Structures are given as structure tokens and as C-alpha cells.
PDB file of C-alpha atoms in Angstrom:
ATOM      1  CA  UNK A 190      -5.082 -57.371 -52.746  1.00 71.00           C
ATOM      2  CA  UNK A 191      -1.272 -56.064 -54.187  1.00 80.00           C
ATOM      3  CA  UNK A 192      -2.590 -52.961 -55.290  1.00 85.00           C
ATOM      4  CA  UNK A 193      -3.078 -51.308 -51.544  1.00 85.00           C
ATOM      5  CA  UNK A 194       0.384 -53.327 -50.667  1.00 84.00           C
ATOM      6  CA  UNK A 195       2.630 -52.069 -53.516  1.00 83.00           C
ATOM      7  CA  UNK A 196       0.456 -47.998 -53.135  1.00 82.00           C
ATOM      8  CA  UNK A 197       1.023 -48.129 -49.304  1.00 79.00           C
ATOM      9  CA  UNK A 198       4.784 -49.301 -49.246  1.00 77.00           C
ATOM     10  CA  UNK A 199       5.622 -47.283 -51.861  1.00 81.00           C
ATOM     11  CA  UNK A 200       4.378 -44.427 -50.635  1.00 79.00           C
ATOM     12  CA  UNK A 201       6.060 -45.369 -47.633  1.00 75.00           C
ATOM     13  CA  UNK A 202       9.162 -46.149 -48.884  1.00 76.00           C
ATOM     14  CA  UNK A 203       9.463 -42.686 -51.116  1.00 76.00           C
ATOM     15  CA  UNK A 204       8.154 -40.206 -48.392  1.00 74.00           C
ATOM     16  CA  UNK A 205       9.731 -41.961 -45.607  1.00 70.00           C
ATOM     17  CA  UNK A 206       8.105 -43.277 -42.383  1.00 68.00           C
ATOM     18  CA  UNK A 207       5.554 -40.693 -40.404  1.00 70.00           C
ATOM     19  CA  UNK A 208       6.514 -42.247 -36.792  1.00 66.00           C
ATOM     20  CA  UNK A 209      10.088 -42.488 -37.129  1.00 66.00           C
ATOM     21  CA  UNK A 210       9.666 -38.690 -38.553  1.00 66.00           C
ATOM     22  CA  UNK A 211       7.650 -38.054 -35.111  1.00 66.00           C
ATOM     23  CA  UNK A 212      11.031 -39.859 -33.018  1.00 66.00           C
ATOM     24  CA  UNK A 213      12.578 -37.229 -34.924  1.00 76.00           C
ATOM     25  CA  UNK A 214      15.747 -39.770 -36.544  1.00 80.00           C
ATOM     26  CA  UNK A 215      16.347 -36.880 -38.682  1.00 82.00           C
ATOM     27  CA  UNK A 216      17.178 -34.579 -35.812  1.00 87.00           C
ATOM     28  CA  UNK A 217      19.406 -37.469 -34.124  1.00 89.00           C
ATOM     29  CA  UNK A 218      21.286 -37.557 -37.585  1.00 90.00           C
ATOM     30  CA  UNK A 219      21.837 -34.578 -37.943  1.00 92.00           C
ATOM     31  CA  UNK A 220      23.220 -33.503 -34.116  1.00 93.00           C
ATOM     32  CA  UNK A 221      25.220 -37.121 -34.509  1.00 94.00           C
ATOM     33  CA  UNK A 222      26.734 -36.286 -37.421  1.00 95.00           C
ATOM     34  CA  UNK A 223      27.650 -32.371 -35.763  1.00 95.00           C
ATOM     35  CA  UNK A 224      29.103 -34.504 -33.423  1.00 95.00           C
ATOM     36  CA  UNK A 225      31.564 -36.706 -35.897  1.00 95.00           C
ATOM     37  CA  UNK A 226      32.535 -33.384 -37.304  1.00 94.00           C
ATOM     38  CA  UNK A 227      33.795 -31.514 -34.063  1.00 94.00           C
ATOM     39  CA  UNK A 228      36.065 -35.432 -33.317  1.00 94.00           C
ATOM     40  CA  UNK A 229      37.701 -34.649 -36.259  1.00 94.00           C
ATOM     41  CA  UNK A 230      41.256 -32.631 -36.090  1.00 93.00           C
ATOM     42  CA  UNK A 231      43.303 -30.492 -38.578  1.00 93.00           C
ATOM     43  CA  UNK A 232      47.190 -31.188 -37.993  1.00 92.00           C
ATOM     44  CA  UNK A 233      48.859 -30.557 -40.826  1.00 90.00           C
ATOM     45  CA  UNK A 234      47.311 -29.953 -44.529  1.00 89.00           C
ATOM     46  CA  UNK A 235      46.868 -33.934 -45.082  1.00 90.00           C
ATOM     47  CA  UNK A 236      47.371 -34.992 -41.385  1.00 94.00           C
ATOM     48  CA  UNK A 237      44.089 -35.155 -39.499  1.00 94.00           C
ATOM     49  CA  UNK A 238      42.841 -36.893 -36.038  1.00 94.00           C
ATOM     50  CA  UNK A 239      40.204 -37.873 -33.902  1.00 92.00           C
ATOM     51  CA  UNK A 240      39.503 -36.368 -30.326  1.00 92.00           C
ATOM     52  CA  UNK A 241      38.521 -40.295 -29.675  1.00 92.00           C
ATOM     53  CA  UNK A 242      41.852 -41.604 -30.336  1.00 90.00           C
ATOM     54  CA  UNK A 243      45.420 -41.027 -30.705  1.00 91.00           C
ATOM     55  CA  UNK A 244      45.504 -42.029 -34.345  1.00 91.00           C
ATOM     56  CA  UNK A 245      46.007 -39.670 -37.736  1.00 93.00           C
ATOM     57  CA  UNK A 246      44.551 -40.249 -41.154  1.00 94.00           C
ATOM     58  CA  UNK A 247      45.082 -38.692 -44.450  1.00 94.00           C
ATOM     59  CA  UNK A 248      41.392 -38.120 -45.282  1.00 93.00           C
ATOM     60  CA  UNK A 249      38.545 -36.284 -43.688  1.00 93.00           C
ATOM     61  CA  UNK A 250      36.838 -39.852 -45.168  1.00 94.00           C
ATOM     62  CA  UNK A 251      39.055 -42.605 -42.843  1.00 94.00           C
ATOM     63  CA  UNK A 252      38.426 -40.084 -39.956  1.00 94.00           C
ATOM     64  CA  UNK A 253      35.323 -40.483 -40.132  1.00 94.00           C
ATOM     65  CA  UNK A 254      35.270 -43.597 -41.501  1.00 94.00           C
ATOM     66  CA  UNK A 255      37.137 -44.667 -38.065  1.00 95.00           C
ATOM     67  CA  UNK A 256      35.001 -42.986 -35.593  1.00 94.00           C
ATOM     68  CA  UNK A 257      32.294 -45.663 -37.620  1.00 93.00           C
ATOM     69  CA  UNK A 258      34.040 -48.255 -37.542  1.00 93.00           C
ATOM     70  CA  UNK A 259      36.182 -48.889 -34.312  1.00 93.00           C
ATOM     71  CA  UNK A 260      35.243 -45.886 -32.108  1.00 93.00           C
ATOM     72  CA  UNK A 261      31.545 -47.193 -32.454  1.00 93.00           C
ATOM     73  CA  UNK A 262      30.705 -48.089 -29.086  1.00 94.00           C
ATOM     74  CA  UNK A 263      31.033 -43.634 -27.811  1.00 94.00           C
ATOM     75  CA  UNK A 264      29.393 -42.862 -31.722  1.00 94.00           C
ATOM     76  CA  UNK A 265      26.224 -44.983 -29.621  1.00 94.00           C
ATOM     77  CA  UNK A 266      26.722 -43.379 -26.196  1.00 94.00           C
ATOM     78  CA  UNK A 267      26.432 -39.757 -27.916  1.00 94.00           C
ATOM     79  CA  UNK A 268      23.627 -41.039 -30.037  1.00 92.00           C
ATOM     80  CA  UNK A 269      21.945 -41.733 -26.231  1.00 91.00           C
ATOM     81  CA  UNK A 270      22.761 -38.653 -24.893  1.00 92.00           C
ATOM     82  CA  UNK A 271      20.683 -36.834 -27.849  1.00 91.00           C
ATOM     83  CA  UNK A 272      18.131 -39.280 -27.697  1.00 88.00           C
ATOM     84  CA  UNK A 273      17.613 -38.854 -23.788  1.00 89.00           C
ATOM     85  CA  UNK A 274      17.991 -34.974 -23.533  1.00 89.00           C
ATOM     86  CA  UNK A 275      15.077 -35.052 -26.978  1.00 86.00           C
ATOM     87  CA  UNK A 276      13.247 -37.277 -24.472  1.00 85.00           C
ATOM     88  CA  UNK A 277      13.878 -34.728 -21.562  1.00 87.00           C
ATOM     89  CA  UNK A 278      12.526 -31.827 -24.359  1.00 86.00           C
ATOM     90  CA  UNK A 279       9.801 -34.141 -25.122  1.00 82.00           C
ATOM     91  CA  UNK A 280       8.743 -34.407 -21.534  1.00 82.00           C
ATOM     92  CA  UNK A 281       9.310 -30.317 -20.293  1.00 84.00           C
ATOM     93  CA  UNK A 282       6.478 -29.627 -23.295  1.00 83.00           C
ATOM     94  CA  UNK A 283       3.910 -32.076 -22.757  1.00 80.00           C
ATOM     95  CA  UNK A 284       4.197 -30.860 -19.207  1.00 77.00           C
ATOM     96  CA  UNK A 285       4.307 -27.579 -19.472  1.00 77.00           C
ATOM     97  CA  UNK A 286       0.805 -28.647 -22.025  1.00 76.00           C
ATOM     98  CA  UNK A 287      -0.761 -30.022 -19.200  1.00 76.00           C
ATOM     99  CA  UNK A 288       0.422 -27.244 -16.838  1.00 78.00           C
ATOM    100  CA  UNK A 289      -1.559 -25.060 -19.448  1.00 77.00           C
ATOM    101  CA  UNK A 290      -4.949 -27.161 -19.471  1.00 76.00           C
ATOM    102  CA  UNK A 291      -4.809 -27.038 -15.736  1.00 78.00           C
ATOM    103  CA  UNK A 292      -4.887 -23.997 -14.835  1.00 75.00           C
ATOM    104  CA  UNK A 293      -7.609 -23.793 -18.123  1.00 75.00           C
ATOM    105  CA  UNK A 294      -9.950 -26.551 -16.214  1.00 76.00           C
ATOM    106  CA  UNK A 295      -9.542 -24.413 -13.033  1.00 73.00           C
ATOM    107  CA  UNK A 296     -10.434 -21.141 -14.198  1.00 72.00           C
ATOM    108  CA  UNK A 297     -13.081 -22.723 -15.122  1.00 70.00           C
ATOM    109  CA  UNK A 298     -14.243 -24.581 -12.408  1.00 70.00           C
ATOM    110  CA  UNK A 299     -15.341 -20.832  -9.852  1.00 55.00           C
ATOM    111  CA  UNK A 300     -13.444 -20.335  -6.027  1.00 53.00           C
ATOM    112  CA  UNK A 301     -11.361 -23.934  -6.836  1.00 47.00           C
ATOM    113  CA  UNK A 302      -7.910 -22.421  -5.528  1.00 48.00           C
ATOM    114  CA  UNK A 303      -5.592 -25.264  -4.209  1.00 50.00           C
ATOM    115  CA  UNK A 304      -2.471 -23.613  -5.924  1.00 51.00           C
ATOM    116  CA  UNK A 305      -0.573 -25.988  -3.578  1.00 52.00           C
ATOM    117  CA  UNK A 306      -0.824 -29.315  -5.397  1.00 53.00           C
ATOM    118  CA  UNK A 307       1.572 -28.005  -8.011  1.00 53.00           C
ATOM    119  CA  UNK A 308       4.948 -27.705  -6.556  1.00 60.00           C
ATOM    120  CA  UNK A 309       6.333 -31.204  -6.311  1.00 64.00           C
ATOM    121  CA  UNK A 310       5.794 -30.711 -10.168  1.00 67.00           C
ATOM    122  CA  UNK A 311       7.351 -27.257 -10.460  1.00 69.00           C
ATOM    123  CA  UNK A 312      10.334 -29.285  -8.273  1.00 72.00           C
ATOM    124  CA  UNK A 313      10.554 -31.894 -10.661  1.00 73.00           C
ATOM    125  CA  UNK A 314       9.856 -29.731 -14.183  1.00 73.00           C
ATOM    126  CA  UNK A 315      13.767 -26.925 -12.425  1.00 74.00           C
ATOM    127  CA  UNK A 316      15.286 -30.776 -11.645  1.00 76.00           C
ATOM    128  CA  UNK A 317      14.526 -31.599 -15.640  1.00 74.00           C
ATOM    129  CA  UNK A 318      15.242 -28.764 -16.895  1.00 73.00           C
ATOM    130  CA  UNK A 319      18.455 -28.707 -14.957  1.00 75.00           C
ATOM    131  CA  UNK A 320      20.189 -32.031 -16.725  1.00 72.00           C
ATOM    132  CA  UNK A 321      18.651 -31.016 -19.930  1.00 67.00           C
ATOM    133  CA  UNK A 322      21.619 -28.537 -19.848  1.00 69.00           C
ATOM    134  CA  UNK A 323      23.705 -30.542 -18.265  1.00 65.00           C
ATOM    135  CA  UNK A 324      23.366 -32.995 -21.159  1.00 60.00           C
ATOM    136  CA  UNK A 325      23.454 -30.116 -24.098  1.00 55.00           C
ATOM    137  CA  UNK A 326      26.544 -29.041 -22.737  1.00 57.00           C
ATOM    138  CA  UNK A 327      27.946 -32.436 -23.247  1.00 54.00           C
ATOM    139  CA  UNK A 328      26.376 -33.306 -26.877  1.00 50.00           C
ATOM    140  CA  UNK A 329      27.328 -29.557 -27.563  1.00 50.00           C
ATOM    141  CA  UNK A 330      31.238 -29.400 -25.871  1.00 52.00           C
ATOM    142  CA  UNK A 331      33.926 -32.119 -26.243  1.00 53.00           C
ATOM    143  CA  UNK A 332      31.779 -34.689 -26.980  1.00 51.00           C
ATOM    144  CA  UNK A 333      33.172 -36.581 -23.013  1.00 54.00           C
ATOM    145  CA  UNK A 334      30.990 -36.570 -20.253  1.00 51.00           C
ATOM    146  CA  UNK A 335      31.306 -34.598 -17.757  1.00 48.00           C
ATOM    147  CA  UNK A 336      32.308 -36.111 -14.366  1.00 44.00           C
ATOM    148  CA  UNK A 337      31.142 -35.258 -11.138  1.00 48.00           C
ATOM    149  CA  UNK A 338      31.491 -37.307  -8.049  1.00 51.00           C
ATOM    150  CA  UNK A 339      30.586 -40.810  -9.495  1.00 52.00           C
ATOM    151  CA  UNK A 340      33.553 -42.911 -12.329  1.00 56.00           C
ATOM    152  CA  UNK A 341      31.316 -45.984 -14.480  1.00 58.00           C
ATOM    153  CA  UNK A 342      33.702 -49.054 -14.593  1.00 59.00           C
ATOM    154  CA  UNK A 343      31.420 -50.309 -16.825  1.00 64.00           C
ATOM    155  CA  UNK A 344      31.592 -47.495 -19.349  1.00 62.00           C
ATOM    156  CA  UNK A 345      33.261 -47.738 -22.690  1.00 63.00           C
ATOM    157  CA  UNK A 346      36.799 -46.958 -22.151  1.00 62.00           C
ATOM    158  CA  UNK A 347      36.965 -44.156 -24.944  1.00 64.00           C
ATOM    159  CA  UNK A 348      39.793 -42.548 -24.457  1.00 60.00           C
ATOM    160  CA  UNK A 349      42.709 -45.171 -23.936  1.00 55.00           C
ATOM    161  CA  UNK A 350      45.766 -45.377 -25.858  1.00 56.00           C
ATOM    162  CA  UNK A 351      46.643 -48.795 -26.680  1.00 56.00           C
ATOM    163  CA  UNK A 352      50.597 -49.246 -27.135  1.00 55.00           C
ATOM    164  CA  UNK A 353      51.813 -52.025 -29.214  1.00 63.00           C
ATOM    165  CA  UNK A 354      55.712 -52.467 -28.226  1.00 66.00           C
ATOM    166  CA  UNK A 355      56.779 -52.798 -32.240  1.00 67.00           C
ATOM    167  CA  UNK A 356      56.134 -49.559 -32.578  1.00 60.00           C
ATOM    168  CA  UNK A 357      58.422 -48.711 -30.141  1.00 58.00           C
TER     169      UNK A 357
END
């Protein structure tokens, strides 16, 4: 028993979890790391800033630590946007495969000409594609969501500046 358990968990630890690989964990982490790097601004030789706050740092490592620790809500929000984009891409991919298989089935059945049933699905796909386009602009753009006409009052205030009157 123990030899089997050791073998199974040993390969899982060495190779990684196959289920997590299918979820796109590596892609989420690389896109999130790229977003964090895009939040770092170099002002001078030893002065770095963060686009999420007004703090200044002496090295990039400190900015990255600040983003991970102090800007955790913004990081989680960005992770959610990336996961939503991956989910939408997977949905569109599966919808296109379903559409191909339904076309194949219709070709196999002779005399069936019902093409009007696809219109709602095509409209939903067009809406989904526009959502993905908006989300990718947020992910690869400035990192801040583009507000249209709705303001979420419960969202974290990532661009709020807190003043300490002792510093004045």
C-alpha cells in the first residue's frame, strides 16, 4: 500500500498536478506576473514607484513585495479578470466545437434545413466575444478597469491616497 501511495504522490509532486495544468494555472501566474511588472514605474536610478499607490521604493523587489502584500485586493481582482478571460475563451472554444459537431450531424441527416435555430447562439457568441475583448483590454492595458456608467461602491479603493498628517 505505502509503495503505491509513495509512487503516485511522488510523480504528482515532481510533475505537478495534471488537473491544475488543465486549468491554466501557469498562464494565470505568467499573466499576473506581467501585470505586476507593468505596475512598476522607474522614476530615477534608485527610485521606483507603483501605479497602484503613491509610494516610492529603492528597488523593484520592494515594489513587487508591496504589490503582493499591500495591494492584495487589486491583485486578486486582476486574477479574477484573467480567470474570467480564460473561462470565456474556453466557453467560446467549446461553443465553436459544438457548432462544428452540430453542422456535421446536419450534413449526415439529409433533408433537414433548419438553420434558424442558430441565431440566438450566434448572438450570444458575439456578446461573449465583445466581453473577452473588453476584459483583455483591461488585463493588458493600464490594469485599472474601464468604468462605463456603473460605479461599484463595494469595490476596493486601489487608487485612494491616505495622508498622514505627521508627514505634512
